[in-house]
PDB file of C-alpha atoms in Angstrom:
ATOM      1  CA  UNK A 251     -36.529  10.371 -15.341  1.00  0.00           C
ATOM      2  CA  UNK A 252     -32.911  10.606 -16.408  1.00  0.00           C
ATOM      3  CA  UNK A 253     -30.533  10.397 -13.530  1.00  0.00           C
ATOM      4  CA  UNK A 254     -26.776  10.231 -13.858  1.00  0.00           C
ATOM      5  CA  UNK A 255     -24.729   9.170 -10.839  1.00  0.00           C
ATOM      6  CA  UNK A 256     -21.251  10.470 -10.361  1.00  0.00           C
ATOM      7  CA  UNK A 257     -19.046   8.759  -7.765  1.00  0.00           C
ATOM      8  CA  UNK A 258     -16.114  10.666  -6.614  1.00  0.00           C
ATOM      9  CA  UNK A 259     -13.287   9.038  -4.655  1.00  0.00           C
ATOM     10  CA  UNK A 260      -9.955  10.284  -3.422  1.00  0.00           C
ATOM     11  CA  UNK A 261      -7.157   8.798  -5.587  1.00  0.00           C
ATOM     12  CA  UNK A 262      -5.692   5.658  -3.988  1.00  0.00           C
ATOM     13  CA  UNK A 263      -2.341   7.375  -3.222  1.00  0.00           C
ATOM     14  CA  UNK A 264      -4.058  10.284  -1.362  1.00  0.00           C
ATOM     15  CA  UNK A 265      -4.419   9.738   2.380  1.00  0.00           C
ATOM     16  CA  UNK A 266      -7.998   9.607   3.488  1.00  0.00           C
ATOM     17  CA  UNK A 267      -7.904  10.533   7.185  1.00  0.00           C
ATOM     18  CA  UNK A 268     -11.690  10.385   7.411  1.00  0.00           C
ATOM     19  CA  UNK A 269     -11.800   6.815   6.178  1.00  0.00           C
ATOM     20  CA  UNK A 270      -8.885   5.985   8.474  1.00  0.00           C
ATOM     21  CA  UNK A 271     -10.753   7.440  11.473  1.00  0.00           C
ATOM     22  CA  UNK A 272     -13.783   5.296  10.645  1.00  0.00           C
ATOM     23  CA  UNK A 273     -11.606   2.229  10.204  1.00  0.00           C
ATOM     24  CA  UNK A 274     -10.020   2.885  13.632  1.00  0.00           C
ATOM     25  CA  UNK A 275     -13.468   3.100  15.202  1.00  0.00           C
ATOM     26  CA  UNK A 276     -14.715  -0.272  13.852  1.00  0.00           C
ATOM     27  CA  UNK A 277     -13.073  -2.448  16.479  1.00  0.00           C
ATOM     28  CA  UNK A 278     -15.308  -0.684  19.077  1.00  0.00           C
ATOM     29  CA  UNK A 279     -18.231  -2.285  17.217  1.00  0.00           C
ATOM     30  CA  UNK A 280     -16.506  -5.605  17.478  1.00  0.00           C
ATOM     31  CA  UNK A 281     -15.522  -5.510  13.810  1.00  0.00           C
ATOM     32  CA  UNK A 282     -11.898  -6.724  13.548  1.00  0.00           C
ATOM     33  CA  UNK A 283     -11.661  -7.964   9.956  1.00  0.00           C
ATOM     34  CA  UNK A 284     -11.641  -4.629   8.160  1.00  0.00           C
ATOM     35  CA  UNK A 285      -8.312  -3.491   6.957  1.00  0.00           C
ATOM     36  CA  UNK A 286      -9.246  -0.245   5.211  1.00  0.00           C
ATOM     37  CA  UNK A 287     -12.107   2.198   4.765  1.00  0.00           C
ATOM     38  CA  UNK A 288     -12.148   4.982   2.147  1.00  0.00           C
ATOM     39  CA  UNK A 289     -14.867   7.577   1.917  1.00  0.00           C
ATOM     40  CA  UNK A 290     -16.081   9.220  -1.223  1.00  0.00           C
ATOM     41  CA  UNK A 291     -19.017  11.234  -2.472  1.00  0.00           C
ATOM     42  CA  UNK A 292     -21.974  10.209  -4.622  1.00  0.00           C
ATOM     43  CA  UNK A 293     -23.691  12.914  -6.651  1.00  0.00           C
ATOM     44  CA  UNK A 294     -26.964  12.456  -8.498  1.00  0.00           C
ATOM     45  CA  UNK A 295     -27.691  14.676 -11.499  1.00  0.00           C
ATOM     46  CA  UNK A 296     -31.162  14.697 -13.029  1.00  0.00           C
ATOM     47  CA  UNK A 297     -31.453  15.799 -16.675  1.00  0.00           C
ATOM     48  CA  UNK A 298     -34.746  16.984 -18.075  1.00  0.00           C
ATOM     49  CA  UNK A 299     -34.618  14.723 -21.149  1.00  0.00           C
ATOM     50  CA  UNK A 300     -32.223  11.971 -22.110  1.00  0.00           C
ATOM     51  CA  UNK A 301     -29.198  11.846 -19.908  1.00  0.00           C
ATOM     52  CA  UNK A 302     -26.197  13.389 -21.545  1.00  0.00           C
ATOM     53  CA  UNK A 303     -23.237  11.378 -20.350  1.00  0.00           C
ATOM     54  CA  UNK A 304     -20.684  13.564 -22.074  1.00  0.00           C
ATOM     55  CA  UNK A 305     -22.004  16.679 -20.413  1.00  0.00           C
ATOM     56  CA  UNK A 306     -22.177  14.908 -17.051  1.00  0.00           C
ATOM     57  CA  UNK A 307     -18.572  13.886 -17.499  1.00  0.00           C
ATOM     58  CA  UNK A 308     -17.575  17.471 -18.221  1.00  0.00           C
ATOM     59  CA  UNK A 309     -19.499  18.733 -15.144  1.00  0.00           C
ATOM     60  CA  UNK A 310     -17.744  16.061 -13.052  1.00  0.00           C
ATOM     61  CA  UNK A 311     -14.331  16.881 -14.471  1.00  0.00           C
ATOM     62  CA  UNK A 312     -14.694  20.671 -14.062  1.00  0.00           C
ATOM     63  CA  UNK A 313     -16.612  20.930 -10.827  1.00  0.00           C
ATOM     64  CA  UNK A 314     -17.666  17.818  -9.020  1.00  0.00           C
ATOM     65  CA  UNK A 315     -14.213  16.228  -8.754  1.00  0.00           C
ATOM     66  CA  UNK A 316     -10.782  17.790  -8.460  1.00  0.00           C
ATOM     67  CA  UNK A 317      -8.740  15.658 -10.838  1.00  0.00           C
ATOM     68  CA  UNK A 318      -5.549  16.606  -8.879  1.00  0.00           C
ATOM     69  CA  UNK A 319      -6.660  14.428  -5.932  1.00  0.00           C
ATOM     70  CA  UNK A 320      -9.855  12.652  -6.991  1.00  0.00           C
ATOM     71  CA  UNK A 321     -11.098  10.072  -9.503  1.00  0.00           C
ATOM     72  CA  UNK A 322     -14.685   9.789 -10.639  1.00  0.00           C
ATOM     73  CA  UNK A 323     -16.897   7.299 -12.374  1.00  0.00           C
ATOM     74  CA  UNK A 324     -20.224   7.945 -14.115  1.00  0.00           C
ATOM     75  CA  UNK A 325     -23.240   5.785 -14.809  1.00  0.00           C
ATOM     76  CA  UNK A 326     -26.862   6.220 -15.737  1.00  0.00           C
ATOM     77  CA  UNK A 327     -29.233   5.257 -12.953  1.00  0.00           C
ATOM     78  CA  UNK A 328     -32.221   3.377 -14.328  1.00  0.00           C
ATOM     79  CA  UNK A 329     -35.141   4.621 -12.301  1.00  0.00           C
ATOM     80  CA  UNK A 330     -36.504   2.507  -9.453  1.00  0.00           C
ATOM     81  CA  UNK A 331     -35.847  -0.803 -11.036  1.00  0.00           C
ATOM     82  CA  UNK A 332     -32.353  -2.202 -11.433  1.00  0.00           C
ATOM     83  CA  UNK A 333     -30.632  -1.520  -8.189  1.00  0.00           C
ATOM     84  CA  UNK A 334     -27.147  -2.875  -8.696  1.00  0.00           C
ATOM     85  CA  UNK A 335     -25.223  -4.568  -5.981  1.00  0.00           C
TER      86      UNK A 335
ATOM     87  CA  UNK B   3       0.678  57.369  -6.634  1.00  0.00           C
ATOM     88  CA  UNK B   4      -0.905  55.156  -4.024  1.00  0.00           C
ATOM     89  CA  UNK B   5      -1.324  51.574  -5.103  1.00  0.00           C
ATOM     90  CA  UNK B   6      -4.785  50.063  -5.096  1.00  0.00           C
ATOM     91  CA  UNK B   7      -5.154  46.587  -3.616  1.00  0.00           C
ATOM     92  CA  UNK B   8      -8.510  44.825  -4.217  1.00  0.00           C
ATOM     93  CA  UNK B   9      -9.923  42.415  -1.568  1.00  0.00           C
ATOM     94  CA  UNK B  10     -12.575  40.072  -2.798  1.00  0.00           C
ATOM     95  CA  UNK B  11     -15.641  39.169  -0.653  1.00  0.00           C
ATOM     96  CA  UNK B  12     -17.273  35.834  -1.466  1.00  0.00           C
ATOM     97  CA  UNK B  13     -20.375  34.609   0.281  1.00  0.00           C
ATOM     98  CA  UNK B  14     -18.718  33.046   3.378  1.00  0.00           C
ATOM     99  CA  UNK B  15     -15.565  35.155   3.375  1.00  0.00           C
ATOM    100  CA  UNK B  16     -14.459  35.807   6.968  1.00  0.00           C
ATOM    101  CA  UNK B  17     -11.109  37.533   6.765  1.00  0.00           C
ATOM    102  CA  UNK B  18     -11.796  40.152   4.054  1.00  0.00           C
ATOM    103  CA  UNK B  19     -12.008  42.913   6.707  1.00  0.00           C
ATOM    104  CA  UNK B  20      -8.661  41.913   8.175  1.00  0.00           C
ATOM    105  CA  UNK B  21      -7.081  41.673   4.711  1.00  0.00           C
ATOM    106  CA  UNK B  22      -8.380  45.068   3.777  1.00  0.00           C
ATOM    107  CA  UNK B  23      -7.013  46.576   7.051  1.00  0.00           C
ATOM    108  CA  UNK B  24      -3.613  44.925   6.546  1.00  0.00           C
ATOM    109  CA  UNK B  25      -3.366  46.374   3.063  1.00  0.00           C
ATOM    110  CA  UNK B  26      -4.369  49.777   4.396  1.00  0.00           C
ATOM    111  CA  UNK B  27      -1.772  49.635   7.245  1.00  0.00           C
ATOM    112  CA  UNK B  28       0.859  48.700   4.675  1.00  0.00           C
ATOM    113  CA  UNK B  29      -0.030  51.910   2.816  1.00  0.00           C
ATOM    114  CA  UNK B  30      -2.369  50.811   0.055  1.00  0.00           C
ATOM    115  CA  UNK B  31      -5.734  52.184  -1.072  1.00  0.00           C
ATOM    116  CA  UNK B  32      -8.115  49.345  -0.531  1.00  0.00           C
ATOM    117  CA  UNK B  33     -10.879  48.508  -3.079  1.00  0.00           C
ATOM    118  CA  UNK B  34     -13.475  46.070  -1.899  1.00  0.00           C
ATOM    119  CA  UNK B  35     -14.406  43.670  -4.733  1.00  0.00           C
ATOM    120  CA  UNK B  36     -17.611  41.622  -4.904  1.00  0.00           C
ATOM    121  CA  UNK B  37     -17.701  38.037  -6.097  1.00  0.00           C
ATOM    122  CA  UNK B  38     -20.600  38.679  -8.458  1.00  0.00           C
ATOM    123  CA  UNK B  39     -18.952  41.665 -10.130  1.00  0.00           C
ATOM    124  CA  UNK B  40     -16.433  40.757 -12.832  1.00  0.00           C
ATOM    125  CA  UNK B  41     -14.967  44.218 -12.899  1.00  0.00           C
ATOM    126  CA  UNK B  42     -11.638  44.633 -11.038  1.00  0.00           C
ATOM    127  CA  UNK B  43     -12.064  48.445 -10.911  1.00  0.00           C
ATOM    128  CA  UNK B  44      -8.559  49.142 -11.909  1.00  0.00           C
ATOM    129  CA  UNK B  45      -6.779  47.533  -8.873  1.00  0.00           C
ATOM    130  CA  UNK B  46      -3.011  46.925  -9.016  1.00  0.00           C
ATOM    131  CA  UNK B  47      -3.126  43.674  -6.931  1.00  0.00           C
ATOM    132  CA  UNK B  48      -5.813  41.320  -5.478  1.00  0.00           C
ATOM    133  CA  UNK B  49      -6.119  39.456  -2.258  1.00  0.00           C
ATOM    134  CA  UNK B  50      -8.350  36.447  -1.988  1.00  0.00           C
ATOM    135  CA  UNK B  51      -9.141  36.270   1.725  1.00  0.00           C
ATOM    136  CA  UNK B  52      -9.734  33.406   4.158  1.00  0.00           C
ATOM    137  CA  UNK B  53     -13.086  32.008   5.187  1.00  0.00           C
ATOM    138  CA  UNK B  54     -15.521  29.456   3.858  1.00  0.00           C
ATOM    139  CA  UNK B  55     -16.562  30.619   0.388  1.00  0.00           C
ATOM    140  CA  UNK B  56     -19.898  29.109  -0.602  1.00  0.00           C
ATOM    141  CA  UNK B  57     -19.856  27.268   2.739  1.00  0.00           C
ATOM    142  CA  UNK B  58     -17.051  24.991   1.426  1.00  0.00           C
ATOM    143  CA  UNK B  59     -19.828  22.983  -0.208  1.00  0.00           C
ATOM    144  CA  UNK B  60     -18.480  20.267  -2.495  1.00  0.00           C
ATOM    145  CA  UNK B  61     -14.820  21.161  -1.755  1.00  0.00           C
ATOM    146  CA  UNK B  62     -13.066  24.189  -0.407  1.00  0.00           C
ATOM    147  CA  UNK B  63     -12.810  26.750  -3.148  1.00  0.00           C
ATOM    148  CA  UNK B  64     -14.485  24.604  -5.793  1.00  0.00           C
ATOM    149  CA  UNK B  65     -17.490  26.836  -6.308  1.00  0.00           C
ATOM    150  CA  UNK B  66     -15.733  30.167  -5.696  1.00  0.00           C
ATOM    151  CA  UNK B  67     -13.450  29.379  -8.636  1.00  0.00           C
ATOM    152  CA  UNK B  68     -16.448  29.973 -10.936  1.00  0.00           C
ATOM    153  CA  UNK B  69     -17.492  33.256  -9.423  1.00  0.00           C
ATOM    154  CA  UNK B  70     -17.687  36.106 -12.012  1.00  0.00           C
ATOM    155  CA  UNK B  71     -14.885  37.988 -10.321  1.00  0.00           C
ATOM    156  CA  UNK B  72     -12.609  34.915 -10.508  1.00  0.00           C
ATOM    157  CA  UNK B  73     -12.993  34.576 -14.281  1.00  0.00           C
ATOM    158  CA  UNK B  74     -11.542  38.090 -14.534  1.00  0.00           C
ATOM    159  CA  UNK B  75      -8.863  37.428 -11.909  1.00  0.00           C
ATOM    160  CA  UNK B  76      -7.720  34.197 -13.511  1.00  0.00           C
ATOM    161  CA  UNK B  77      -7.050  36.046 -16.822  1.00  0.00           C
ATOM    162  CA  UNK B  78      -5.430  39.009 -15.081  1.00  0.00           C
ATOM    163  CA  UNK B  79      -3.222  36.710 -13.006  1.00  0.00           C
ATOM    164  CA  UNK B  80      -2.022  34.945 -16.127  1.00  0.00           C
ATOM    165  CA  UNK B  81      -1.182  38.432 -17.370  1.00  0.00           C
ATOM    166  CA  UNK B  82       0.894  39.219 -14.329  1.00  0.00           C
ATOM    167  CA  UNK B  83      -1.457  40.819 -11.844  1.00  0.00           C
ATOM    168  CA  UNK B  84      -0.186  40.099  -8.307  1.00  0.00           C
ATOM    169  CA  UNK B  85      -2.685  37.849  -6.502  1.00  0.00           C
ATOM    170  CA  UNK B  86      -2.339  36.608  -2.929  1.00  0.00           C
ATOM    171  CA  UNK B  87      -4.645  33.799  -1.783  1.00  0.00           C
ATOM    172  CA  UNK B  88      -4.758  33.326   1.970  1.00  0.00           C
ATOM    173  CA  UNK B  89      -6.199  30.015   3.400  1.00  0.00           C
ATOM    174  CA  UNK B  90      -9.504  29.636   1.578  1.00  0.00           C
ATOM    175  CA  UNK B  91      -7.988  31.980  -1.100  1.00  0.00           C
ATOM    176  CA  UNK B  92      -5.129  29.434  -1.496  1.00  0.00           C
ATOM    177  CA  UNK B  93      -7.636  26.698  -1.969  1.00  0.00           C
ATOM    178  CA  UNK B  94      -9.405  28.790  -4.582  1.00  0.00           C
ATOM    179  CA  UNK B  95      -6.175  29.399  -6.455  1.00  0.00           C
ATOM    180  CA  UNK B  96      -5.484  25.674  -6.585  1.00  0.00           C
ATOM    181  CA  UNK B  97      -8.984  24.946  -7.786  1.00  0.00           C
ATOM    182  CA  UNK B  98      -8.548  27.627 -10.465  1.00  0.00           C
ATOM    183  CA  UNK B  99      -5.308  25.930 -11.507  1.00  0.00           C
ATOM    184  CA  UNK B 100      -3.343  29.065 -11.031  1.00  0.00           C
ATOM    185  CA  UNK B 101      -1.321  27.096  -8.505  1.00  0.00           C
ATOM    186  CA  UNK B 102      -0.568  23.346  -8.679  1.00  0.00           C
ATOM    187  CA  UNK B 103      -1.631  20.754  -6.119  1.00  0.00           C
ATOM    188  CA  UNK B 104      -4.602  20.768  -3.733  1.00  0.00           C
ATOM    189  CA  UNK B 105      -5.447  21.375  -0.123  1.00  0.00           C
ATOM    190  CA  UNK B 106      -6.985  18.341   1.654  1.00  0.00           C
ATOM    191  CA  UNK B 107      -8.330  17.595   5.076  1.00  0.00           C
ATOM    192  CA  UNK B 108      -5.726  17.933   7.847  1.00  0.00           C
ATOM    193  CA  UNK B 109      -4.132  14.552   8.350  1.00  0.00           C
ATOM    194  CA  UNK B 110      -5.165  14.414  12.039  1.00  0.00           C
ATOM    195  CA  UNK B 111      -8.691  15.631  11.177  1.00  0.00           C
ATOM    196  CA  UNK B 112      -8.489  18.402  13.749  1.00  0.00           C
ATOM    197  CA  UNK B 113      -8.981  22.088  13.067  1.00  0.00           C
ATOM    198  CA  UNK B 114      -5.686  23.799  13.956  1.00  0.00           C
ATOM    199  CA  UNK B 115      -5.635  27.280  15.313  1.00  0.00           C
ATOM    200  CA  UNK B 116      -2.340  28.610  16.707  1.00  0.00           C
ATOM    201  CA  UNK B 117       0.564  30.960  16.116  1.00  0.00           C
ATOM    202  CA  UNK B 118       2.914  29.231  13.649  1.00  0.00           C
ATOM    203  CA  UNK B 119       6.559  29.754  12.827  1.00  0.00           C
ATOM    204  CA  UNK B 120       7.376  29.743   9.112  1.00  0.00           C
ATOM    205  CA  UNK B 121      10.592  30.011   7.194  1.00  0.00           C
ATOM    206  CA  UNK B 122      10.404  32.210   4.113  1.00  0.00           C
ATOM    207  CA  UNK B 123      12.093  30.156   1.431  1.00  0.00           C
ATOM    208  CA  UNK B 124      11.615  32.352  -1.585  1.00  0.00           C
ATOM    209  CA  UNK B 125      11.824  36.139  -1.778  1.00  0.00           C
ATOM    210  CA  UNK B 126      11.437  36.048  -5.576  1.00  0.00           C
ATOM    211  CA  UNK B 127       7.722  36.713  -5.530  1.00  0.00           C
ATOM    212  CA  UNK B 128       5.585  39.848  -5.663  1.00  0.00           C
ATOM    213  CA  UNK B 129       4.478  39.146  -2.100  1.00  0.00           C
ATOM    214  CA  UNK B 130       7.667  38.186  -0.371  1.00  0.00           C
ATOM    215  CA  UNK B 131      10.438  40.360  -1.856  1.00  0.00           C
ATOM    216  CA  UNK B 132      10.648  42.402   1.355  1.00  0.00           C
ATOM    217  CA  UNK B 133      11.755  39.428   3.388  1.00  0.00           C
ATOM    218  CA  UNK B 134      15.196  37.864   3.692  1.00  0.00           C
ATOM    219  CA  UNK B 135      15.547  34.382   2.284  1.00  0.00           C
ATOM    220  CA  UNK B 136      15.552  31.986   5.242  1.00  0.00           C
ATOM    221  CA  UNK B 137      13.860  34.545   7.537  1.00  0.00           C
ATOM    222  CA  UNK B 138      11.762  33.043  10.304  1.00  0.00           C
ATOM    223  CA  UNK B 139       8.359  34.655  10.855  1.00  0.00           C
ATOM    224  CA  UNK B 140       5.471  34.056  13.210  1.00  0.00           C
ATOM    225  CA  UNK B 141       1.862  34.373  11.968  1.00  0.00           C
ATOM    226  CA  UNK B 142      -1.369  32.572  12.925  1.00  0.00           C
ATOM    227  CA  UNK B 143      -2.625  29.432  11.255  1.00  0.00           C
ATOM    228  CA  UNK B 144      -6.200  28.306  11.350  1.00  0.00           C
ATOM    229  CA  UNK B 145      -7.557  25.644   9.053  1.00  0.00           C
ATOM    230  CA  UNK B 146      -9.257  22.330   8.788  1.00  0.00           C
ATOM    231  CA  UNK B 147      -8.238  21.535   5.239  1.00  0.00           C
ATOM    232  CA  UNK B 148      -4.731  22.940   4.941  1.00  0.00           C
ATOM    233  CA  UNK B 149      -2.775  19.828   4.048  1.00  0.00           C
ATOM    234  CA  UNK B 150      -1.010  20.545   0.785  1.00  0.00           C
ATOM    235  CA  UNK B 151      -0.668  17.637  -1.509  1.00  0.00           C
ATOM    236  CA  UNK B 152       0.659  17.235  -5.079  1.00  0.00           C
ATOM    237  CA  UNK B 153       2.348  14.614  -7.156  1.00  0.00           C
ATOM    238  CA  UNK B 154       5.991  13.885  -6.306  1.00  0.00           C
ATOM    239  CA  UNK B 155       6.917  15.185  -9.711  1.00  0.00           C
ATOM    240  CA  UNK B 156       5.053  18.467  -9.050  1.00  0.00           C
ATOM    241  CA  UNK B 157       6.681  18.737  -5.625  1.00  0.00           C
ATOM    242  CA  UNK B 158      10.170  18.176  -7.065  1.00  0.00           C
ATOM    243  CA  UNK B 159       9.467  20.811  -9.694  1.00  0.00           C
ATOM    244  CA  UNK B 160       8.323  23.343  -7.092  1.00  0.00           C
ATOM    245  CA  UNK B 161      11.463  22.737  -5.081  1.00  0.00           C
ATOM    246  CA  UNK B 162      13.743  22.879  -8.139  1.00  0.00           C
ATOM    247  CA  UNK B 163      12.210  26.145  -9.391  1.00  0.00           C
ATOM    248  CA  UNK B 164      12.325  27.836  -5.983  1.00  0.00           C
ATOM    249  CA  UNK B 165       8.556  28.020  -5.871  1.00  0.00           C
ATOM    250  CA  UNK B 166       8.115  26.838  -2.256  1.00  0.00           C
ATOM    251  CA  UNK B 167       7.571  30.221  -0.712  1.00  0.00           C
ATOM    252  CA  UNK B 168       7.311  29.266   2.941  1.00  0.00           C
ATOM    253  CA  UNK B 169       7.586  26.126   5.092  1.00  0.00           C
ATOM    254  CA  UNK B 170       6.203  25.218   8.519  1.00  0.00           C
ATOM    255  CA  UNK B 171       8.803  25.351  11.261  1.00  0.00           C
ATOM    256  CA  UNK B 172       8.739  23.619  14.698  1.00  0.00           C
ATOM    257  CA  UNK B 173       5.712  21.487  13.870  1.00  0.00           C
ATOM    258  CA  UNK B 174       3.603  20.928  10.772  1.00  0.00           C
ATOM    259  CA  UNK B 175      -0.049  21.829  11.695  1.00  0.00           C
ATOM    260  CA  UNK B 176      -1.815  19.861   9.026  1.00  0.00           C
ATOM    261  CA  UNK B 177       0.496  17.237   7.515  1.00  0.00           C
ATOM    262  CA  UNK B 178       1.374  19.221   4.407  1.00  0.00           C
ATOM    263  CA  UNK B 179       3.808  17.433   2.141  1.00  0.00           C
ATOM    264  CA  UNK B 180       7.404  18.656   2.685  1.00  0.00           C
ATOM    265  CA  UNK B 181       6.045  21.110   5.272  1.00  0.00           C
ATOM    266  CA  UNK B 182       4.850  23.439   2.525  1.00  0.00           C
ATOM    267  CA  UNK B 183       2.891  26.485   3.832  1.00  0.00           C
ATOM    268  CA  UNK B 184       3.020  28.670   0.692  1.00  0.00           C
ATOM    269  CA  UNK B 185       3.807  28.289  -2.983  1.00  0.00           C
ATOM    270  CA  UNK B 186       4.002  30.523  -6.020  1.00  0.00           C
ATOM    271  CA  UNK B 187       3.330  30.192  -9.750  1.00  0.00           C
ATOM    272  CA  UNK B 188       6.138  30.240 -12.332  1.00  0.00           C
ATOM    273  CA  UNK B 189       6.057  33.996 -12.741  1.00  0.00           C
ATOM    274  CA  UNK B 190       6.062  34.730  -9.004  1.00  0.00           C
ATOM    275  CA  UNK B 191       3.013  37.037  -9.106  1.00  0.00           C
ATOM    276  CA  UNK B 192       0.517  34.483  -7.705  1.00  0.00           C
ATOM    277  CA  UNK B 193       1.113  33.248  -4.138  1.00  0.00           C
ATOM    278  CA  UNK B 194      -1.027  30.944  -2.037  1.00  0.00           C
ATOM    279  CA  UNK B 195      -0.407  30.711   1.672  1.00  0.00           C
ATOM    280  CA  UNK B 196      -2.293  28.663   4.272  1.00  0.00           C
ATOM    281  CA  UNK B 197      -1.443  30.699   7.421  1.00  0.00           C
ATOM    282  CA  UNK B 198      -2.722  34.235   7.845  1.00  0.00           C
ATOM    283  CA  UNK B 199      -0.337  37.145   7.437  1.00  0.00           C
ATOM    284  CA  UNK B 200      -3.247  39.609   7.615  1.00  0.00           C
ATOM    285  CA  UNK B 201      -3.757  38.633  11.303  1.00  0.00           C
ATOM    286  CA  UNK B 202      -0.203  39.680  12.292  1.00  0.00           C
ATOM    287  CA  UNK B 203      -0.023  43.345  11.386  1.00  0.00           C
ATOM    288  CA  UNK B 204      -0.867  44.942  14.714  1.00  0.00           C
ATOM    289  CA  UNK B 205       0.704  44.496  18.113  1.00  0.00           C
ATOM    290  CA  UNK B 206      -2.713  44.532  19.806  1.00  0.00           C
ATOM    291  CA  UNK B 207      -4.174  41.580  17.952  1.00  0.00           C
ATOM    292  CA  UNK B 208      -1.404  39.603  16.397  1.00  0.00           C
ATOM    293  CA  UNK B 209       1.599  37.592  17.640  1.00  0.00           C
ATOM    294  CA  UNK B 210       3.992  39.728  15.630  1.00  0.00           C
ATOM    295  CA  UNK B 211       3.989  42.309  12.791  1.00  0.00           C
ATOM    296  CA  UNK B 212       5.589  39.790  10.445  1.00  0.00           C
ATOM    297  CA  UNK B 213       2.478  39.501   8.242  1.00  0.00           C
ATOM    298  CA  UNK B 214       2.859  43.084   7.075  1.00  0.00           C
ATOM    299  CA  UNK B 215       5.831  42.110   4.978  1.00  0.00           C
ATOM    300  CA  UNK B 216       3.557  40.437   2.429  1.00  0.00           C
ATOM    301  CA  UNK B 217       1.598  43.586   1.892  1.00  0.00           C
ATOM    302  CA  UNK B 218       4.576  45.906   1.822  1.00  0.00           C
ATOM    303  CA  UNK B 219       6.300  43.569  -0.566  1.00  0.00           C
ATOM    304  CA  UNK B 220       3.598  43.819  -3.126  1.00  0.00           C
ATOM    305  CA  UNK B 221       3.598  47.623  -2.883  1.00  0.00           C
ATOM    306  CA  UNK B 222       7.337  47.555  -3.483  1.00  0.00           C
ATOM    307  CA  UNK B 223       6.951  45.189  -6.387  1.00  0.00           C
ATOM    308  CA  UNK B 224       4.370  47.456  -7.971  1.00  0.00           C
ATOM    309  CA  UNK B 225       6.404  50.535  -7.381  1.00  0.00           C
ATOM    310  CA  UNK B 226       9.668  49.335  -8.629  1.00  0.00           C
ATOM    311  CA  UNK B 227      11.334  46.544 -10.521  1.00  0.00           C
ATOM    312  CA  UNK B 228       9.392  43.404 -11.391  1.00  0.00           C
ATOM    313  CA  UNK B 229       9.068  40.870  -8.582  1.00  0.00           C
ATOM    314  CA  UNK B 230      12.298  38.921  -8.107  1.00  0.00           C
ATOM    315  CA  UNK B 231      14.583  41.273 -10.032  1.00  0.00           C
ATOM    316  CA  UNK B 232      15.542  43.219  -6.962  1.00  0.00           C
ATOM    317  CA  UNK B 233      14.799  40.693  -4.247  1.00  0.00           C
ATOM    318  CA  UNK B 234      18.050  38.747  -4.003  1.00  0.00           C
ATOM    319  CA  UNK B 235      17.685  38.291  -0.252  1.00  0.00           C
ATOM    320  CA  UNK B 236      18.398  41.804   0.952  1.00  0.00           C
ATOM    321  CA  UNK B 237      15.923  43.838   3.113  1.00  0.00           C
TER     322      UNK B 237
END
């Protein structure tokens, strides 16, 4: 299994009204120590063979993210085992 | 000779019928174009209509940008073909990098659907040469992701080069930077507009007939001098 994970986030300077709406709802849960929430998107791509990070990066840059407003990061997901914190 | 305006239908297009009718009322022959067919069938101009192409999956316009018809339109637009992107069409033009910036979720997160006053700022485009600079028009707006954003540098450049085509008046429906409702590319042949001129072409269904000016402008541009050369703010 060769899974590449692409995380797409709005650039810090772009307003994230969705995240803001969530942040504004948190006090209703009794959460008062959160100053900001930002919402992104996680995309998992499974390659047939060895994961090709360069191609994954190209896919992300061309399609998965809009570089005008979004940043992305890429990493290989090691199956089942190493869940990172 | 009657000009031929192509209207593209993507999976999820909603306003292709209205765009086609608007072009017909303006006096054009309408050619319906299909997203999967790269052939433009000899049209003189293209309209990318509103709607939710490919269900807005991923991001508005992100997948439509790679439709076979778009590959041809992108090349043709770079070669001077007049292209008008309305709402989802505007989003597609930004995703295709034919226009700068991006359209993001409305700042207040609400879908906005109302009649909207605009000020036409630039008449130097293929789609607005029939207006007077500074003219106020009323056409419907209806979007959930119509907030135009771009880097400050890009916004300054758009302003300096007279490429802000229309601005929201009496209230900004989505939080667009600098109240921008429509922009154009450097050559003035590609225009993206978030509100819907094609819904304001008949007294029965629209708040005005102001939207017709976009479609008659392109016919004028095609018939006569290149866009901008004759505009100069007269009617």
